[in-house]
XYZ file of C-alpha atoms in Angstrom:
161
model
C -156.185 -124.484 118.933
C -159.521 -124.927 116.692
C -159.866 -121.752 113.937
C -163.083 -120.126 115.503
C -164.396 -118.988 111.801
C -163.877 -122.696 110.305
C -163.546 -125.009 113.190
C -160.353 -126.445 111.478
C -157.807 -127.713 113.842
C -154.891 -126.862 111.696
C -153.395 -123.608 112.956
C -150.199 -122.120 112.991
C -148.596 -119.216 115.605
C -147.739 -115.943 113.443
C -146.371 -114.179 116.534
C -146.313 -113.991 120.270
C -145.591 -111.416 122.765
C -145.652 -111.528 126.381
C -147.789 -108.637 128.003
C -146.372 -105.830 129.936
C -146.734 -107.251 133.371
C -145.899 -110.946 132.227
C -149.213 -112.515 133.212
C -150.374 -113.506 129.729
C -149.186 -114.045 126.255
C -151.001 -112.685 122.951
C -150.375 -115.132 120.034
C -151.559 -114.387 116.023
C -152.507 -117.333 114.873
C -153.313 -118.224 111.008
C -155.890 -121.154 110.186
C -154.075 -123.396 107.421
C -157.688 -124.193 106.099
C -159.550 -121.010 105.640
C -156.167 -118.685 105.803
C -158.000 -115.937 108.491
C -155.996 -114.873 111.198
C -157.127 -114.591 114.791
C -155.532 -113.844 118.208
C -155.258 -115.941 121.207
C -154.378 -115.002 124.834
C -153.045 -116.979 127.242
C -153.039 -116.291 130.697
C -151.644 -118.170 133.771
C -154.679 -119.970 136.069
C -154.031 -118.816 139.527
C -156.120 -121.221 141.972
C -156.873 -120.684 145.628
C -156.495 -123.529 147.953
C -159.152 -123.298 150.854
C -159.038 -124.795 154.333
C -161.178 -127.070 153.216
C -158.301 -128.574 150.039
C -161.245 -127.233 147.522
C -159.394 -125.264 144.810
C -161.249 -122.528 142.877
C -159.564 -119.812 140.552
C -158.519 -116.458 141.732
C -160.831 -113.416 141.198
C -159.759 -110.554 142.080
C -163.473 -109.182 142.757
C -163.868 -111.813 145.241
C -160.874 -110.558 147.231
C -162.052 -107.095 146.377
C -165.260 -107.755 147.684
C -164.442 -108.324 151.427
C -162.076 -105.704 151.441
C -165.000 -103.385 150.441
C -167.146 -104.625 153.289
C -164.243 -103.429 155.771
C -164.252 -100.102 153.979
C -168.150 -99.144 154.066
C -168.241 -95.904 155.458
C -164.573 -94.994 154.943
C -163.364 -92.380 152.133
C -162.099 -95.443 149.974
C -163.175 -94.896 146.418
C -163.879 -97.553 143.729
C -160.765 -97.000 141.955
C -158.892 -97.341 145.351
C -160.217 -100.811 145.635
C -159.420 -101.817 141.980
C -155.843 -100.601 142.822
C -155.965 -102.922 145.415
C -156.929 -105.703 143.927
C -154.575 -104.878 141.228
C -151.572 -104.861 143.674
C -152.653 -107.842 145.378
C -153.234 -109.915 142.559
C -149.787 -108.438 141.421
C -148.653 -109.938 144.298
C -149.641 -113.463 144.488
C -148.741 -113.950 140.476
C -145.263 -112.195 141.425
C -144.976 -115.623 143.638
C -144.538 -117.821 140.670
C -146.825 -120.461 142.333
C -149.926 -121.495 140.586
C -151.508 -122.525 143.810
C -151.775 -119.977 146.696
C -153.762 -120.965 150.211
C -156.781 -118.742 150.792
C -154.589 -117.840 154.130
C -151.796 -115.908 151.509
C -154.516 -113.980 149.944
C -155.358 -112.779 153.096
C -151.902 -111.789 153.873
C -151.464 -109.888 150.696
C -154.690 -107.789 151.026
C -153.195 -106.627 154.957
C -150.762 -104.657 153.656
C -151.908 -102.748 150.580
C -154.834 -102.473 152.724
C -153.114 -100.766 155.488
C -151.411 -98.368 153.342
C -155.036 -97.192 152.356
C -156.974 -96.498 155.093
C -156.088 -97.723 158.752
C -159.425 -98.195 160.401
C -160.663 -100.442 157.159
C -157.557 -102.286 157.721
C -158.414 -102.551 161.652
C -161.824 -103.836 160.746
C -160.570 -106.344 158.127
C -157.891 -107.448 160.388
C -160.268 -108.339 163.111
C -162.307 -110.537 161.143
C -159.265 -112.191 159.043
C -157.451 -112.926 162.705
C -160.343 -113.563 164.412
C -159.638 -111.021 167.322
C -161.370 -112.387 170.490
C -160.983 -109.003 172.798
C -160.483 -105.165 172.597
C -156.746 -106.418 173.664
C -156.622 -107.746 170.322
C -157.575 -104.183 169.031
C -155.064 -102.322 171.868
C -152.404 -104.539 170.432
C -152.816 -103.844 166.617
C -153.483 -99.842 167.284
C -150.103 -99.792 169.198
C -148.633 -101.829 166.344
C -149.979 -99.022 163.674
C -148.938 -96.222 166.126
C -145.002 -97.409 166.691
C -145.280 -98.282 162.565
C -146.213 -94.460 161.764
C -143.922 -92.908 164.020
C -141.191 -95.108 163.178
C -141.955 -93.998 159.532
C -142.251 -90.292 160.315
C -138.821 -90.982 162.047
C -139.868 -89.877 165.512
C -139.008 -91.863 168.799
C -141.352 -94.852 169.512
C -142.944 -94.070 173.056
C -142.594 -96.855 175.755
C -145.124 -99.198 175.848
C -146.610 -98.780 172.479
C -144.817 -101.046 170.395
């Protein structure tokens, strides 16, 4: 590690602390050359593996951008989207894998989006799962209704699941 003040390479760690979410480590360092202190933050790099095999760093904003399109015209705030993005990132980082398939990012988005707004969920799912017909929508709506009734403790009507 180079000292940001004098560029010396002889630095040592004085203190290390793991962040609350466990995704990064904060280190206090001191330079043997100029004796100044500085802080570094080490963060686990999370990469997305695309269908082509290419990899790119995961960015929460890119994941939220697709969701934002599905939420257009819906009563979903930027704070809601930020929380969804954080939940998706936490889920992906929690897997412990440094590389995540792009498909897994989409799956990580579906659950939180479904809880946030069912219409936006249907919009996103229709693109993500490549719905081909109205029957795909009917099936997904039936599953939403069945899950909603089951969560409310009501019996699920025949033919809706």
